[in-house]
Short mmCIF file of C-alpha atoms in Angstrom, two decimals:
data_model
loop_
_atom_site.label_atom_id
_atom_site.label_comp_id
_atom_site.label_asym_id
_atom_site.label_seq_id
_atom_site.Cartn_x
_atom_site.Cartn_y
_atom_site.Cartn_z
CA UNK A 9 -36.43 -43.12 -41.75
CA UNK A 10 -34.45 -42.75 -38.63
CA UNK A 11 -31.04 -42.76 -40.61
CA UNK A 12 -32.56 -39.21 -42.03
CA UNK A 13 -32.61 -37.47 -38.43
CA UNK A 14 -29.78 -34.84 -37.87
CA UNK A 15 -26.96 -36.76 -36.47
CA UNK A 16 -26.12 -33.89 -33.61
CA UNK A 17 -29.36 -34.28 -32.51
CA UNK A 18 -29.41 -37.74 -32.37
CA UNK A 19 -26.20 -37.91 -30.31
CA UNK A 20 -27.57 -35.77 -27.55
CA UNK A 21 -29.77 -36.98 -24.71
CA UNK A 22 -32.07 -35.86 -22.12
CA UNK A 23 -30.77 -34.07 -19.19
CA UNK A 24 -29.30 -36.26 -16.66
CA UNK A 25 -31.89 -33.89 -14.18
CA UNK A 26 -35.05 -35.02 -16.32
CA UNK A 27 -33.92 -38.26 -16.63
CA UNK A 28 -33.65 -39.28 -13.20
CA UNK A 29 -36.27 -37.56 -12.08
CA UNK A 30 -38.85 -39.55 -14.57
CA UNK A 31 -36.79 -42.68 -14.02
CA UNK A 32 -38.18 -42.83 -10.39
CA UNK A 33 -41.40 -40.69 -9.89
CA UNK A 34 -43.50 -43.49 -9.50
CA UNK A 35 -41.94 -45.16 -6.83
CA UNK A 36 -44.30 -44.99 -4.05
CA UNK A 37 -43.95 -42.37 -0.92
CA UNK A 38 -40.79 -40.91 -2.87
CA UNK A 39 -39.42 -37.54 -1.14
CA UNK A 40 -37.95 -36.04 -3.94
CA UNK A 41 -35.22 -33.80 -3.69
CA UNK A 42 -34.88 -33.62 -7.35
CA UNK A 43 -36.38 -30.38 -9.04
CA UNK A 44 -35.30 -26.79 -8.86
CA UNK A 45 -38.82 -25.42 -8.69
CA UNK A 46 -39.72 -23.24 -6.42
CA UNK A 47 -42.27 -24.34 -3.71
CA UNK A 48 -43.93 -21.09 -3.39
CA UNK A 49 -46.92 -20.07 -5.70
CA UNK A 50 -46.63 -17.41 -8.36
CA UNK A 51 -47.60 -13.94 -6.33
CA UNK A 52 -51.72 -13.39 -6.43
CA UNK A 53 -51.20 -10.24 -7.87
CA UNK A 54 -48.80 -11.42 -10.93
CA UNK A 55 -51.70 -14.05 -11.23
CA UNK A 56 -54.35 -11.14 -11.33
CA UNK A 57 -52.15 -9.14 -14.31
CA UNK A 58 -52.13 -12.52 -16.50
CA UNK A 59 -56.30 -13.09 -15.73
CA UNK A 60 -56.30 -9.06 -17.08
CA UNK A 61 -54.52 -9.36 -20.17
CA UNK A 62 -56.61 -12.35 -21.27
CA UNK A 63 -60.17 -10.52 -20.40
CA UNK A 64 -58.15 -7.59 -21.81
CA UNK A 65 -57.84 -9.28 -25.26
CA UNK A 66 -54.06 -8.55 -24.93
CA UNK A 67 -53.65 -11.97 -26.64
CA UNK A 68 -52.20 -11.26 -30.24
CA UNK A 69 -48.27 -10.85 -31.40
CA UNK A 70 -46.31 -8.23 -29.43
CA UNK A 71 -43.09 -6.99 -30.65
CA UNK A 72 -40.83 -9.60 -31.64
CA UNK A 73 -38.21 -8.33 -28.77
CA UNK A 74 -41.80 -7.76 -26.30
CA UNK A 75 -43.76 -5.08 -25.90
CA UNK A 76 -41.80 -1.92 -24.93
CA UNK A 77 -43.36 -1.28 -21.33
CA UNK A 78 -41.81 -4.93 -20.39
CA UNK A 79 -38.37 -4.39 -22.46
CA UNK A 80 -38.22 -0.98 -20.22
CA UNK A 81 -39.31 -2.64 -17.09
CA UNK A 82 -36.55 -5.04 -17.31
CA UNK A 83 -34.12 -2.96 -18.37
CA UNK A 84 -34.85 -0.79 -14.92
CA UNK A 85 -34.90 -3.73 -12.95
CA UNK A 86 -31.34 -4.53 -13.92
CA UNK A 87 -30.38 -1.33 -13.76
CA UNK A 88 -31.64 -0.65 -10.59
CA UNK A 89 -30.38 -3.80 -8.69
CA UNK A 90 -27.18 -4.58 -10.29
CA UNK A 91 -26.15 -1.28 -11.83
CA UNK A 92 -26.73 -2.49 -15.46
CA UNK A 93 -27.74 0.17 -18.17
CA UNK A 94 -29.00 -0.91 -21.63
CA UNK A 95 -31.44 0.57 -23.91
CA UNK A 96 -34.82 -0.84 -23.62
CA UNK A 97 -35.50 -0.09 -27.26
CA UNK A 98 -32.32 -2.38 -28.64
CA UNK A 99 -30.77 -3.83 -25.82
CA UNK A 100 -33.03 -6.29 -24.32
CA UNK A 101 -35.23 -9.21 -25.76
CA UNK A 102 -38.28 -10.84 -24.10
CA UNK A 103 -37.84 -14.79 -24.19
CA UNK A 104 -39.61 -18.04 -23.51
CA UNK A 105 -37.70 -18.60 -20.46
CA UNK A 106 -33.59 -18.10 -19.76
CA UNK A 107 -33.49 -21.38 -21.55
CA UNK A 108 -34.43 -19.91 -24.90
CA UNK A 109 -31.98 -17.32 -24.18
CA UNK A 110 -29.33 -19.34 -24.30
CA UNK A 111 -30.39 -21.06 -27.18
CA UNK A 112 -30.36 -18.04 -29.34
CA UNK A 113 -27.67 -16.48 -27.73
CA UNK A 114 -25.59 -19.38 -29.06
CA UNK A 115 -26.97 -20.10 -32.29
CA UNK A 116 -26.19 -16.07 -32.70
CA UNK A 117 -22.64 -16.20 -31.50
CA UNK A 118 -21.17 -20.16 -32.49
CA UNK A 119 -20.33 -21.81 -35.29
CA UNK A 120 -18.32 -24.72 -36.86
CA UNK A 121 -15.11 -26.17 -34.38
CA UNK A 122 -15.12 -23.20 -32.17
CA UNK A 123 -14.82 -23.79 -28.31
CA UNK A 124 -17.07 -22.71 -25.88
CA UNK A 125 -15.37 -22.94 -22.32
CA UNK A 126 -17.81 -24.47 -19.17
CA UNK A 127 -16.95 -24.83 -15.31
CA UNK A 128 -17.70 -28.38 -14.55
CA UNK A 129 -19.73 -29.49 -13.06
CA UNK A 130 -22.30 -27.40 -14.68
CA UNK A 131 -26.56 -27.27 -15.37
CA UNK A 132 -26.57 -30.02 -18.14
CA UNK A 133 -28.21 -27.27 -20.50
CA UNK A 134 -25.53 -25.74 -22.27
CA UNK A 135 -23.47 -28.58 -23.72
CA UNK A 136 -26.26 -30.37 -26.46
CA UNK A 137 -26.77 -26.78 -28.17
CA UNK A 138 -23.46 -26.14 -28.16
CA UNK A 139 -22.62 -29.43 -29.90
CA UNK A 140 -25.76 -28.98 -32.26
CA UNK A 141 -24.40 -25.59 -33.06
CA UNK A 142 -21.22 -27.83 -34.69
CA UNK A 143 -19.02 -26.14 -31.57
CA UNK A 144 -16.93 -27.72 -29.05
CA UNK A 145 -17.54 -27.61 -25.07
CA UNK A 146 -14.53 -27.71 -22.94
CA UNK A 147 -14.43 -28.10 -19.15
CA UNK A 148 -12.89 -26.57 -16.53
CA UNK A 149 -12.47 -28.67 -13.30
CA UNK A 150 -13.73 -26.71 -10.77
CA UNK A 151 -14.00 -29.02 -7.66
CA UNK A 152 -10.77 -27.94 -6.21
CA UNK A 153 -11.45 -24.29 -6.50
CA UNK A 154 -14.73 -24.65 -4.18
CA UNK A 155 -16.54 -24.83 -7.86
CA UNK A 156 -15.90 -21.55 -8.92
CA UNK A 157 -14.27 -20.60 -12.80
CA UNK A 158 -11.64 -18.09 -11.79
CA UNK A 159 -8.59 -16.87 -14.28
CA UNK A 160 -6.26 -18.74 -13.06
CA UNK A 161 -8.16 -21.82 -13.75
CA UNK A 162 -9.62 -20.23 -16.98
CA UNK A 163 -6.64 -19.23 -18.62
CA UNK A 164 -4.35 -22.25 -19.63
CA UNK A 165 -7.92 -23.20 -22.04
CA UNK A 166 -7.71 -20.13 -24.08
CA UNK A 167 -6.57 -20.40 -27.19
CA UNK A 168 -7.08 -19.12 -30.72
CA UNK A 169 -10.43 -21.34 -31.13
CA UNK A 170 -12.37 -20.13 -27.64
CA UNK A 171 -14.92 -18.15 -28.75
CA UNK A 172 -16.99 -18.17 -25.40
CA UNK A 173 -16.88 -18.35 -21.85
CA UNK A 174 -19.65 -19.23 -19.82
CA UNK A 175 -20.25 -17.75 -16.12
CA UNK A 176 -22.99 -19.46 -14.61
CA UNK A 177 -23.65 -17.63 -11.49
CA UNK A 178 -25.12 -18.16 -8.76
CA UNK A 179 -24.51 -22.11 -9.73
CA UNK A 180 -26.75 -24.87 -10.46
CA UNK A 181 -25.76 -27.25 -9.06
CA UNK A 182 -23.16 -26.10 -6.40
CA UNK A 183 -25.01 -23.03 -5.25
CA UNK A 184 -21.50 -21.03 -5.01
CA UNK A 185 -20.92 -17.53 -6.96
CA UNK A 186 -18.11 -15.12 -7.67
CA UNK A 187 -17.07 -12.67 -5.55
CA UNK A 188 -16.40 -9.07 -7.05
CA UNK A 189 -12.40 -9.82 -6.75
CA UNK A 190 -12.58 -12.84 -8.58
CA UNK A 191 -14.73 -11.46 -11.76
CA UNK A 192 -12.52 -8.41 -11.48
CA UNK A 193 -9.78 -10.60 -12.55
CA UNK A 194 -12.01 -12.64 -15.15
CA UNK A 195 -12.61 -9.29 -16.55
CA UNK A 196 -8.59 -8.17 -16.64
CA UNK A 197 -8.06 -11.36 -18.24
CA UNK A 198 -10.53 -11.14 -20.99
CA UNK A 199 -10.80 -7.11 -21.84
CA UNK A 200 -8.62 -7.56 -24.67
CA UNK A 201 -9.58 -10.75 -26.21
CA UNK A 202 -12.21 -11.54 -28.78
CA UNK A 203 -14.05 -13.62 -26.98
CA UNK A 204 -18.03 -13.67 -25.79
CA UNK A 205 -19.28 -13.98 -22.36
CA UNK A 206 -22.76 -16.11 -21.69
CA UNK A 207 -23.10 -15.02 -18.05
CA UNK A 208 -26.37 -16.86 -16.43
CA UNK A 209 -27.51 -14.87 -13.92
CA UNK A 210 -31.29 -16.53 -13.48
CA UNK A 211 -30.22 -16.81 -9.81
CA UNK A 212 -29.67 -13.39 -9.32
CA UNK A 213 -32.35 -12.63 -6.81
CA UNK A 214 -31.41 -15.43 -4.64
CA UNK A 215 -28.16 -14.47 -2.84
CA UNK A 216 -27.48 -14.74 0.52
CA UNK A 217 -24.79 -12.24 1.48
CA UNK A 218 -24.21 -8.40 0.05
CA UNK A 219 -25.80 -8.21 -3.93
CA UNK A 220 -25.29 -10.16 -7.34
CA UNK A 221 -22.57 -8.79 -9.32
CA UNK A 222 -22.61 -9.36 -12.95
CA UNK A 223 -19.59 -9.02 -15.14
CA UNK A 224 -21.50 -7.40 -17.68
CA UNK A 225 -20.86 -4.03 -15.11
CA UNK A 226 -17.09 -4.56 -16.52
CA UNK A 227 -17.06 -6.05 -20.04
CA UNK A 228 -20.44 -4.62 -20.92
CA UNK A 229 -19.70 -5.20 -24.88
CA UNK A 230 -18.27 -8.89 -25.17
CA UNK A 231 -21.10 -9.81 -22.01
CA UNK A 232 -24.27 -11.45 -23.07
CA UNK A 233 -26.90 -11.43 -19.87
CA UNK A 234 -29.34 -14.45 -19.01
CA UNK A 235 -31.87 -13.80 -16.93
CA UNK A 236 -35.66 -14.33 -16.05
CA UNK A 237 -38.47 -14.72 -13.43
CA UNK A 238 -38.38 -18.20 -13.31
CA UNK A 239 -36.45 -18.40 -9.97
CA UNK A 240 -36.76 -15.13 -8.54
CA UNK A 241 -40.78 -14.62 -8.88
CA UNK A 242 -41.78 -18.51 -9.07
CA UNK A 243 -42.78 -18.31 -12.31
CA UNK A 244 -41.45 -21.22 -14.13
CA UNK A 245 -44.60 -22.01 -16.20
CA UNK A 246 -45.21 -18.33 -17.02
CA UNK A 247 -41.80 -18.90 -19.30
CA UNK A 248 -40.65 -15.84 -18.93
CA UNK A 249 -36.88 -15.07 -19.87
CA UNK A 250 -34.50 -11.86 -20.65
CA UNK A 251 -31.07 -11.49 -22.78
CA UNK A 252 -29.58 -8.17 -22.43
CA UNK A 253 -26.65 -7.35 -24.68
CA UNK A 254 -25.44 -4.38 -26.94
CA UNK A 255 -27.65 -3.34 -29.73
CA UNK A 256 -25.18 -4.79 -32.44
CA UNK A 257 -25.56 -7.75 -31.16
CA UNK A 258 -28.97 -8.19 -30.22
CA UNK A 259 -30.08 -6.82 -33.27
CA UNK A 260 -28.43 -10.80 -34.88
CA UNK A 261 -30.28 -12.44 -32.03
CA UNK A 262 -32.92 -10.76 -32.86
CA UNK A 263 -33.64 -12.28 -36.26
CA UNK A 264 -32.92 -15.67 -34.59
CA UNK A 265 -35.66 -15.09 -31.98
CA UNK A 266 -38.18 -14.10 -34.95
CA UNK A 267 -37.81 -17.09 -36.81
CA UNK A 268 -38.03 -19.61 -33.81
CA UNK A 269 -40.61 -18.19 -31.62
CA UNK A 270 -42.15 -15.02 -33.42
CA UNK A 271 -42.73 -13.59 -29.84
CA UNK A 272 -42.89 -15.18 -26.15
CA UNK A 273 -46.37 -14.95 -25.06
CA UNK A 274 -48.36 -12.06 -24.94
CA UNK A 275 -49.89 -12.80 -21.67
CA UNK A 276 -47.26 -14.10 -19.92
CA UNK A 277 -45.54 -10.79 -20.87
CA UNK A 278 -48.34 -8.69 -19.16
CA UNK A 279 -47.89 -11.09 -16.20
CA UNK A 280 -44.09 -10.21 -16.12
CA UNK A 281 -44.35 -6.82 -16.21
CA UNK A 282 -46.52 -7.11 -13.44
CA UNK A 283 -43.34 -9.05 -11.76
CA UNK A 284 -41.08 -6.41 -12.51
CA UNK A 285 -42.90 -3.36 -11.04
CA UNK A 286 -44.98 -3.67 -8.57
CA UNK A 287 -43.23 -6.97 -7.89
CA UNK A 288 -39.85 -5.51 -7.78
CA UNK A 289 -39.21 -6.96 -4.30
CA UNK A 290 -41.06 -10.22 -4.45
CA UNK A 291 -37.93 -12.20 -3.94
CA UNK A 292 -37.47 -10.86 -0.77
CA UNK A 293 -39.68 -13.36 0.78
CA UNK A 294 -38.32 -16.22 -0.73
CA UNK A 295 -34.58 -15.59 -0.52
CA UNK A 296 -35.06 -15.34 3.67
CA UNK A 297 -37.19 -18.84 3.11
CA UNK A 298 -34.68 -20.11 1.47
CA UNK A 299 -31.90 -18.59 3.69
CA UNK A 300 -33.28 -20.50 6.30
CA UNK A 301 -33.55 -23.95 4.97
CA UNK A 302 -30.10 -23.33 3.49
CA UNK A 303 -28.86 -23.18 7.05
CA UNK A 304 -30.43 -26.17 8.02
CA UNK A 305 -29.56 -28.70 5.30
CA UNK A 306 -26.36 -27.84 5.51
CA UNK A 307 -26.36 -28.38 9.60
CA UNK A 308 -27.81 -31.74 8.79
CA UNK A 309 -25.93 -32.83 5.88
CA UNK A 310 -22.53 -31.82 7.74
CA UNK A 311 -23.32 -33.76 10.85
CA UNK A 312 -24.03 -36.32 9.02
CA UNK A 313 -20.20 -36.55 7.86
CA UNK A 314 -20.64 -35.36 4.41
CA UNK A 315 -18.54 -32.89 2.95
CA UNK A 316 -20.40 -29.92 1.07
CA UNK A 317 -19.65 -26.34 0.38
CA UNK A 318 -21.57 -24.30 1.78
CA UNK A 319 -23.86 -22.14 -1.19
CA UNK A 320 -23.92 -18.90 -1.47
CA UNK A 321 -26.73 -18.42 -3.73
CA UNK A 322 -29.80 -20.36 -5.74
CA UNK A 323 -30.68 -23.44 -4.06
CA UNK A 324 -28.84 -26.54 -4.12
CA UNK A 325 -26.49 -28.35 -2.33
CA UNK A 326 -24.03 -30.63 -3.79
CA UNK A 327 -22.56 -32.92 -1.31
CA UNK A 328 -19.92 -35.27 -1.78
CA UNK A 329 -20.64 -39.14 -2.10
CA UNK A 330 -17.10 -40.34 -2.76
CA UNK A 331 -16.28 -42.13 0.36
CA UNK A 332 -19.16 -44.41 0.03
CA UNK A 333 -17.70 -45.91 -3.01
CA UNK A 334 -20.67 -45.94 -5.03
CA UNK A 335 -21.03 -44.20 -8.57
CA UNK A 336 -23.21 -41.05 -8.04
CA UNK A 337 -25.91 -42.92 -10.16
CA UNK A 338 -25.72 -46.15 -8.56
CA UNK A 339 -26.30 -43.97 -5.08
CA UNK A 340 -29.24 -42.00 -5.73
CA UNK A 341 -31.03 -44.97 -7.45
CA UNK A 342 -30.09 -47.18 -4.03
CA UNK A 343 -31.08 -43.88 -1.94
CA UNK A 344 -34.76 -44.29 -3.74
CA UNK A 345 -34.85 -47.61 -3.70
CA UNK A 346 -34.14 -48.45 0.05
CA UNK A 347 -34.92 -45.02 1.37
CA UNK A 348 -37.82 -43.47 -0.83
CA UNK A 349 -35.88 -40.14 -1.38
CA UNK A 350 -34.30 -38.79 -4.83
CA UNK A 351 -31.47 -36.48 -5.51
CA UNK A 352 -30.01 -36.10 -8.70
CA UNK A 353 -27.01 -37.92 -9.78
CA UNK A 354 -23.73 -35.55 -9.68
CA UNK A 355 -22.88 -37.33 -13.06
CA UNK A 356 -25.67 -35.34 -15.11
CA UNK A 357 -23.44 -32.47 -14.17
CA UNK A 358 -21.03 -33.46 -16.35
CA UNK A 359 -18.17 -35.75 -15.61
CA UNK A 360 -16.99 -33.66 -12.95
CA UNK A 361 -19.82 -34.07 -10.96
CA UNK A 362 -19.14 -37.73 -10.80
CA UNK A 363 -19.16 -38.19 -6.59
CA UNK A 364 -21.61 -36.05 -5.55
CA UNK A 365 -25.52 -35.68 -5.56
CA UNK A 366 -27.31 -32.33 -6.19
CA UNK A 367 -30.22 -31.88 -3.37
CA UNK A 368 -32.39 -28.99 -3.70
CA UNK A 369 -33.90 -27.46 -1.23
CA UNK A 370 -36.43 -25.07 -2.68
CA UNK A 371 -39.27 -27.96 -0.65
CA UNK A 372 -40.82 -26.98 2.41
CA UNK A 373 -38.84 -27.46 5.77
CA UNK A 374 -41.25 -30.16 6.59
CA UNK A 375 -40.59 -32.31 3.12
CA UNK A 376 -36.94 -31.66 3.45
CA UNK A 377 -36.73 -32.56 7.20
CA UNK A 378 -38.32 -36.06 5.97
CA UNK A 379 -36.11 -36.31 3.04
CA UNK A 380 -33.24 -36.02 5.21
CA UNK A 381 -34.15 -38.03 7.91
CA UNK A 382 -34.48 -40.84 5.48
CA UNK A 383 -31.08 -39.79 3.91
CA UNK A 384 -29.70 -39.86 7.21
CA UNK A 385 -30.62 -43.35 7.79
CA UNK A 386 -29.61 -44.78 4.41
CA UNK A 387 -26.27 -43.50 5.48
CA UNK A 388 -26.01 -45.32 8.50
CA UNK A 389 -26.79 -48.77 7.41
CA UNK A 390 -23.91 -48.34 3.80
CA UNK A 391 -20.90 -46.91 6.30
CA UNK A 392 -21.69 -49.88 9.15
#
């Protein structure tokens, strides 16, 4: 019966991040390096909101787009910390994570042999719905631009087929973003052309100098905004996701949310709102946590002769490999194999990430001290 499964899906695989990571989580003492979780707990008080709504009996279907108090929440949040306006009542839907975001976001907006234009290397999420929407991904090298998708590099892949253009910012897996100058010119470049703009900001509460700045403050009506609590209020099981984009258009993605999820969770919901008000600030914590080990993985990695920019945002690293002359694969797997630590191949990046390894460091200074020690030594004994 296998001959009956839909060929698109068949030709798409597991992310290269999952992979890995499942590939080698048995091996024993393993530091792993691998996951972009974050270390700390959910706050106690977002906790308490999710025990209320279930002794609460807020359990059944909310709106399909979330209940209204969370749609206006978010829609404040935004507002507030990136200077982002959009109507609560049209403008924003509740998802099951950023991830579903996406997915409807391009099942809305994609269709047969249109191109959908990527900075590689890029989070290995994007290009398998793409592709199973029938459209085509094309990359941008990035690695000589410090990894960021700027209009110079952008503009030779336009072309009467690019329907979308996806910012990914703050980036997983480089950790780099945009600076205002450089999505000023995006935005010159693309006013007048009919073409959408996915821009991912799930990292948007984890910068590490000035604010996040979203392009949606300049192109507000061809911008479609990712976002979600995942990152910025440790919340990745809570699956809590937002897409914010103008009422004609959410008002399609709409109907596409209804029929594959009904609503995200009603709980989870109360939870988030939780996040967003009293919570507003939760981040704060974490981003000078992370700050901090930022700073020191990139003192260590640097003195120990790799080359790695330096991020800006999220938290990753993505050192280069090349001189070793070793496959990024064939590294990581002899890194957990001789040393007991795992990083993530560059090479489930896309093929531009081919030569480097993505290390994150939302671990404990203690677990990544280890890690790196070990890395340290496993580079000693392959450049004698």
């Amino acid at each position: 019966m296998e001959h009956l499964v839909n060929s698109r899906v068949k030709d798409i695989e597991i992310s290269g991040i999952r992979k890995f990571f499942n590939m080698v989580a048995n091996s024993p003492n393993l530091i792993s390096l691998t996951i972009g979780q974050p270390d700390f707990p959910t706050p106690e008080h977002v906790k308490e909101a999710g025990s209320r709504a279930i002794a609460d009996n807020f359990t059944t279907y909310t709106h399909n787009a979330g209940f209204l108090e969370l749609r206006k929440a978010a829609c404040e949040f935004v507002q507030q910390k990136y200077g982002l306006t959009y109507d609560f009542e049209q403008e924003v839907i509740v998802t099951v994570g950023a991830s579903q975001a996406i997915d409807i976001a391009f099942r809305t907006i994609l269709e047969e042999d249109v191109e959908v234009i990527l900075p590689g290397p890029v989070y290995p999420g994007y290009e398998p719905i793409i592709k199973m929407c029938g459209a085509k991904p094309v990359y941008v090298d990035t690695r000589e631009n410090g990894f960021r998708l700027t209009a110079e590099l952008v503009e030779p892949f336009i072309n009467e087929n690019t329907r979308c253009i996806v910012l990914p910012y703050p980036s997983n897996p480089t950790g780099v973003t945009l600076s205002e100058q450089e999505i000023l010119e995006l935005a010159n470049l693309l006013k007048d052309k009919p073409i959408w703009i996915l821009s991912d900001e799930i990292y948007s509460e984890l910068v590490y100098a000035g604010t996040h700045q979203s392009i949606a403050k300049w192109l507000r009506e061809k911008t479609i905004v990712i976002n979600g609590l995942s990152k910025s209020h440790s919340m990745t099981g809570w699956r809590i996701g937002f897409l914010f984009a103008s009422a004609f258009l959410t008002a399609h993605m709409l109907k596409v949310h209804q029929y594959s999820v009904s609503c995200t969770s009603s709980i989870s919901q109360k939870a988030a709102f939780e996040a967003l008000t009293t919570g507003f600030n939760d981040a704060d914590y974490m981003r000078k946590q992370y700050k901090k080990r930022r700073d020191y993985v990139y003192k260590r990695l640097t003195e120990m002769g790799l080359e790695v920019e330096k991020p800006t945002g999220a938290f990753y690293m993505f050192p280069s490999i090349k001189k070793f002359g070793k496959t990024s694969f064939d590294f990581a797997l002899d890194l957990v194999n001789q040393a007991g630590v795992a990083v993530v191949p560059g090479s489930a990046f896309s093929k531009y990430g081919e030569g480097y390894v993505r290390l994150s460091y939302a671990y404990s200074l203690e677990t990544l001290e280890k890690g790196l020690d070990r890395l340290e030594r496993y580079i000693k004994t392959i450049s004698k």
